[in-house]
């Protein structure tokens, strides 16, 4: 399992905060992290503990989002309704949980501030903040099953976080 960031977020503060949180997740919990830079706005990303590569939004959408049934089930909407608007692809700034394929991805930009009730579960910054504190707040590190933070073990694989 790894966490992937589709860089760069529209707002530099969000981008910088996301990079800090990804480093914390990797350094504190040994979770693999990577970046696919699809919209470079703030210069090259250096001193990052994971792989950094470039791609186009179209290639990323085709590979990771389009016709991804696991992702659609975990975000409760077709990816085409979340990441595509009138033909424009809007993936930059999001984070995803990846096993062989993307299992979950943020559906709102930035953090929960201003998005309203229930947004915290859908934003990249809030997701990463929860995982950096304790991965079991949001995800099983063994099978990438999404958690709500109240479980004492993963209902999908039985893993018990320490």
JSON list of C-alpha atoms in Angstrom, two decimals, residues 49-132:
[
{"chain": "A", "resi": 49, "resn": "UNK", "atom": "CA", "xyz": [11.29, 10.24, 0.50]},
{"chain": "A", "resi": 50, "resn": "UNK", "atom": "CA", "xyz": [9.37, 8.56, -2.33]},
{"chain": "A", "resi": 51, "resn": "UNK", "atom": "CA", "xyz": [9.25, 8.41, -6.09]},
{"chain": "A", "resi": 52, "resn": "UNK", "atom": "CA", "xyz": [8.42, 11.62, -7.97]},
{"chain": "A", "resi": 53, "resn": "UNK", "atom": "CA", "xyz": [7.41, 11.35, -11.61]},
{"chain": "A", "resi": 54, "resn": "UNK", "atom": "CA", "xyz": [5.57, 13.46, -14.16]},
{"chain": "A", "resi": 55, "resn": "UNK", "atom": "CA", "xyz": [2.50, 12.63, -16.20]},
{"chain": "A", "resi": 56, "resn": "UNK", "atom": "CA", "xyz": [-0.41, 14.31, -17.89]},
{"chain": "A", "resi": 57, "resn": "UNK", "atom": "CA", "xyz": [-3.84, 14.66, -16.29]},
{"chain": "A", "resi": 58, "resn": "UNK", "atom": "CA", "xyz": [-5.31, 12.68, -19.20]},
{"chain": "A", "resi": 59, "resn": "UNK", "atom": "CA", "xyz": [-2.94, 9.74, -18.74]},
{"chain": "A", "resi": 60, "resn": "UNK", "atom": "CA", "xyz": [-3.50, 9.71, -14.97]},
{"chain": "A", "resi": 61, "resn": "UNK", "atom": "CA", "xyz": [-7.27, 9.82, -15.38]},
{"chain": "A", "resi": 62, "resn": "UNK", "atom": "CA", "xyz": [-7.22, 6.93, -17.88]},
{"chain": "A", "resi": 63, "resn": "UNK", "atom": "CA", "xyz": [-4.88, 4.81, -15.76]},
{"chain": "A", "resi": 64, "resn": "UNK", "atom": "CA", "xyz": [-6.08, 5.52, -12.21]},
{"chain": "A", "resi": 65, "resn": "UNK", "atom": "CA", "xyz": [-9.63, 6.82, -12.28]},
{"chain": "A", "resi": 66, "resn": "UNK", "atom": "CA", "xyz": [-11.61, 5.88, -15.39]},
{"chain": "A", "resi": 67, "resn": "UNK", "atom": "CA", "xyz": [-13.59, 2.66, -15.01]},
{"chain": "A", "resi": 68, "resn": "UNK", "atom": "CA", "xyz": [-12.07, 1.95, -11.58]},
{"chain": "A", "resi": 69, "resn": "UNK", "atom": "CA", "xyz": [-14.83, 0.02, -9.79]},
{"chain": "A", "resi": 70, "resn": "UNK", "atom": "CA", "xyz": [-13.03, -0.16, -6.43]},
{"chain": "A", "resi": 71, "resn": "UNK", "atom": "CA", "xyz": [-12.56, 3.59, -6.40]},
{"chain": "A", "resi": 72, "resn": "UNK", "atom": "CA", "xyz": [-16.17, 4.24, -7.45]},
{"chain": "A", "resi": 73, "resn": "UNK", "atom": "CA", "xyz": [-17.42, 1.98, -4.64]},
{"chain": "A", "resi": 74, "resn": "UNK", "atom": "CA", "xyz": [-15.21, 3.65, -2.02]},
{"chain": "A", "resi": 75, "resn": "UNK", "atom": "CA", "xyz": [-16.10, 7.22, -2.96]},
{"chain": "A", "resi": 76, "resn": "UNK", "atom": "CA", "xyz": [-19.77, 6.35, -3.60]},
{"chain": "A", "resi": 77, "resn": "UNK", "atom": "CA", "xyz": [-19.79, 8.12, -6.98]},
{"chain": "A", "resi": 78, "resn": "UNK", "atom": "CA", "xyz": [-18.43, 7.45, -10.44]},
{"chain": "A", "resi": 79, "resn": "UNK", "atom": "CA", "xyz": [-14.98, 9.05, -10.84]},
{"chain": "A", "resi": 80, "resn": "UNK", "atom": "CA", "xyz": [-16.24, 10.81, -13.97]},
{"chain": "A", "resi": 81, "resn": "UNK", "atom": "CA", "xyz": [-18.66, 12.79, -11.77]},
{"chain": "A", "resi": 82, "resn": "UNK", "atom": "CA", "xyz": [-15.92, 13.81, -9.33]},
{"chain": "A", "resi": 83, "resn": "UNK", "atom": "CA", "xyz": [-12.75, 14.43, -11.34]},
{"chain": "A", "resi": 84, "resn": "UNK", "atom": "CA", "xyz": [-14.09, 15.50, -14.74]},
{"chain": "A", "resi": 85, "resn": "UNK", "atom": "CA", "xyz": [-16.08, 18.70, -15.43]},
{"chain": "A", "resi": 86, "resn": "UNK", "atom": "CA", "xyz": [-17.26, 19.53, -18.93]},
{"chain": "A", "resi": 87, "resn": "UNK", "atom": "CA", "xyz": [-14.32, 17.62, -20.37]},
{"chain": "A", "resi": 88, "resn": "UNK", "atom": "CA", "xyz": [-11.72, 19.16, -18.04]},
{"chain": "A", "resi": 89, "resn": "UNK", "atom": "CA", "xyz": [-9.88, 16.77, -15.73]},
{"chain": "A", "resi": 90, "resn": "UNK", "atom": "CA", "xyz": [-9.43, 18.04, -12.15]},
{"chain": "A", "resi": 91, "resn": "UNK", "atom": "CA", "xyz": [-7.07, 15.69, -10.31]},
{"chain": "A", "resi": 92, "resn": "UNK", "atom": "CA", "xyz": [-4.23, 18.00, -9.23]},
{"chain": "A", "resi": 93, "resn": "UNK", "atom": "CA", "xyz": [-4.14, 18.43, -5.45]},
{"chain": "A", "resi": 94, "resn": "UNK", "atom": "CA", "xyz": [-5.81, 15.11, -4.62]},
{"chain": "A", "resi": 95, "resn": "UNK", "atom": "CA", "xyz": [-4.30, 12.15, -2.77]},
{"chain": "A", "resi": 96, "resn": "UNK", "atom": "CA", "xyz": [-5.04, 8.48, -3.30]},
{"chain": "A", "resi": 97, "resn": "UNK", "atom": "CA", "xyz": [-4.55, 5.18, -1.52]},
{"chain": "A", "resi": 98, "resn": "UNK", "atom": "CA", "xyz": [-3.00, 2.70, -3.93]},
{"chain": "A", "resi": 99, "resn": "UNK", "atom": "CA", "xyz": [-2.54, -1.05, -3.81]},
{"chain": "A", "resi": 100, "resn": "UNK", "atom": "CA", "xyz": [-2.42, -2.50, -7.33]},
{"chain": "A", "resi": 101, "resn": "UNK", "atom": "CA", "xyz": [-4.93, 0.19, -8.34]},
{"chain": "A", "resi": 102, "resn": "UNK", "atom": "CA", "xyz": [-6.32, 3.32, -6.70]},
{"chain": "A", "resi": 103, "resn": "UNK", "atom": "CA", "xyz": [-8.64, 2.17, -3.90]},
{"chain": "A", "resi": 104, "resn": "UNK", "atom": "CA", "xyz": [-9.67, 5.58, -2.56]},
{"chain": "A", "resi": 105, "resn": "UNK", "atom": "CA", "xyz": [-9.02, 9.19, -3.49]},
{"chain": "A", "resi": 106, "resn": "UNK", "atom": "CA", "xyz": [-9.95, 12.50, -1.96]},
{"chain": "A", "resi": 107, "resn": "UNK", "atom": "CA", "xyz": [-12.98, 14.07, -3.59]},
{"chain": "A", "resi": 108, "resn": "UNK", "atom": "CA", "xyz": [-12.66, 17.65, -2.29]},
{"chain": "A", "resi": 109, "resn": "UNK", "atom": "CA", "xyz": [-9.67, 19.98, -2.53]},
{"chain": "A", "resi": 110, "resn": "UNK", "atom": "CA", "xyz": [-7.56, 21.29, 0.35]},
{"chain": "A", "resi": 111, "resn": "UNK", "atom": "CA", "xyz": [-8.94, 20.92, 3.86]},
{"chain": "A", "resi": 112, "resn": "UNK", "atom": "CA", "xyz": [-12.42, 20.78, 5.33]},
{"chain": "A", "resi": 113, "resn": "UNK", "atom": "CA", "xyz": [-12.59, 24.50, 6.10]},
{"chain": "A", "resi": 114, "resn": "UNK", "atom": "CA", "xyz": [-15.38, 26.02, 4.02]},
{"chain": "A", "resi": 115, "resn": "UNK", "atom": "CA", "xyz": [-16.64, 22.75, 2.55]},
{"chain": "A", "resi": 116, "resn": "UNK", "atom": "CA", "xyz": [-19.34, 22.12, 5.16]},
{"chain": "A", "resi": 117, "resn": "UNK", "atom": "CA", "xyz": [-20.41, 19.17, 7.28]},
{"chain": "A", "resi": 118, "resn": "UNK", "atom": "CA", "xyz": [-18.85, 15.80, 6.45]},
{"chain": "A", "resi": 119, "resn": "UNK", "atom": "CA", "xyz": [-16.06, 17.26, 4.33]},
{"chain": "A", "resi": 120, "resn": "UNK", "atom": "CA", "xyz": [-13.24, 16.12, 6.62]},
{"chain": "A", "resi": 121, "resn": "UNK", "atom": "CA", "xyz": [-13.50, 12.55, 5.28]},
{"chain": "A", "resi": 122, "resn": "UNK", "atom": "CA", "xyz": [-13.08, 13.75, 1.70]},
{"chain": "A", "resi": 123, "resn": "UNK", "atom": "CA", "xyz": [-10.16, 16.19, 1.68]},
{"chain": "A", "resi": 124, "resn": "UNK", "atom": "CA", "xyz": [-6.49, 15.35, 1.09]},
{"chain": "A", "resi": 125, "resn": "UNK", "atom": "CA", "xyz": [-5.09, 17.45, 3.93]},
{"chain": "A", "resi": 126, "resn": "UNK", "atom": "CA", "xyz": [-7.49, 16.11, 6.57]},
{"chain": "A", "resi": 127, "resn": "UNK", "atom": "CA", "xyz": [-6.91, 12.53, 5.38]},
{"chain": "A", "resi": 128, "resn": "UNK", "atom": "CA", "xyz": [-3.13, 12.93, 5.57]},
{"chain": "A", "resi": 129, "resn": "UNK", "atom": "CA", "xyz": [-3.32, 14.65, 8.96]},
{"chain": "A", "resi": 130, "resn": "UNK", "atom": "CA", "xyz": [-5.32, 11.71, 10.35]},
{"chain": "A", "resi": 131, "resn": "UNK", "atom": "CA", "xyz": [-2.94, 9.14, 8.85]},
{"chain": "A", "resi": 132, "resn": "UNK", "atom": "CA", "xyz": [0.14, 11.03, 10.07]}
]
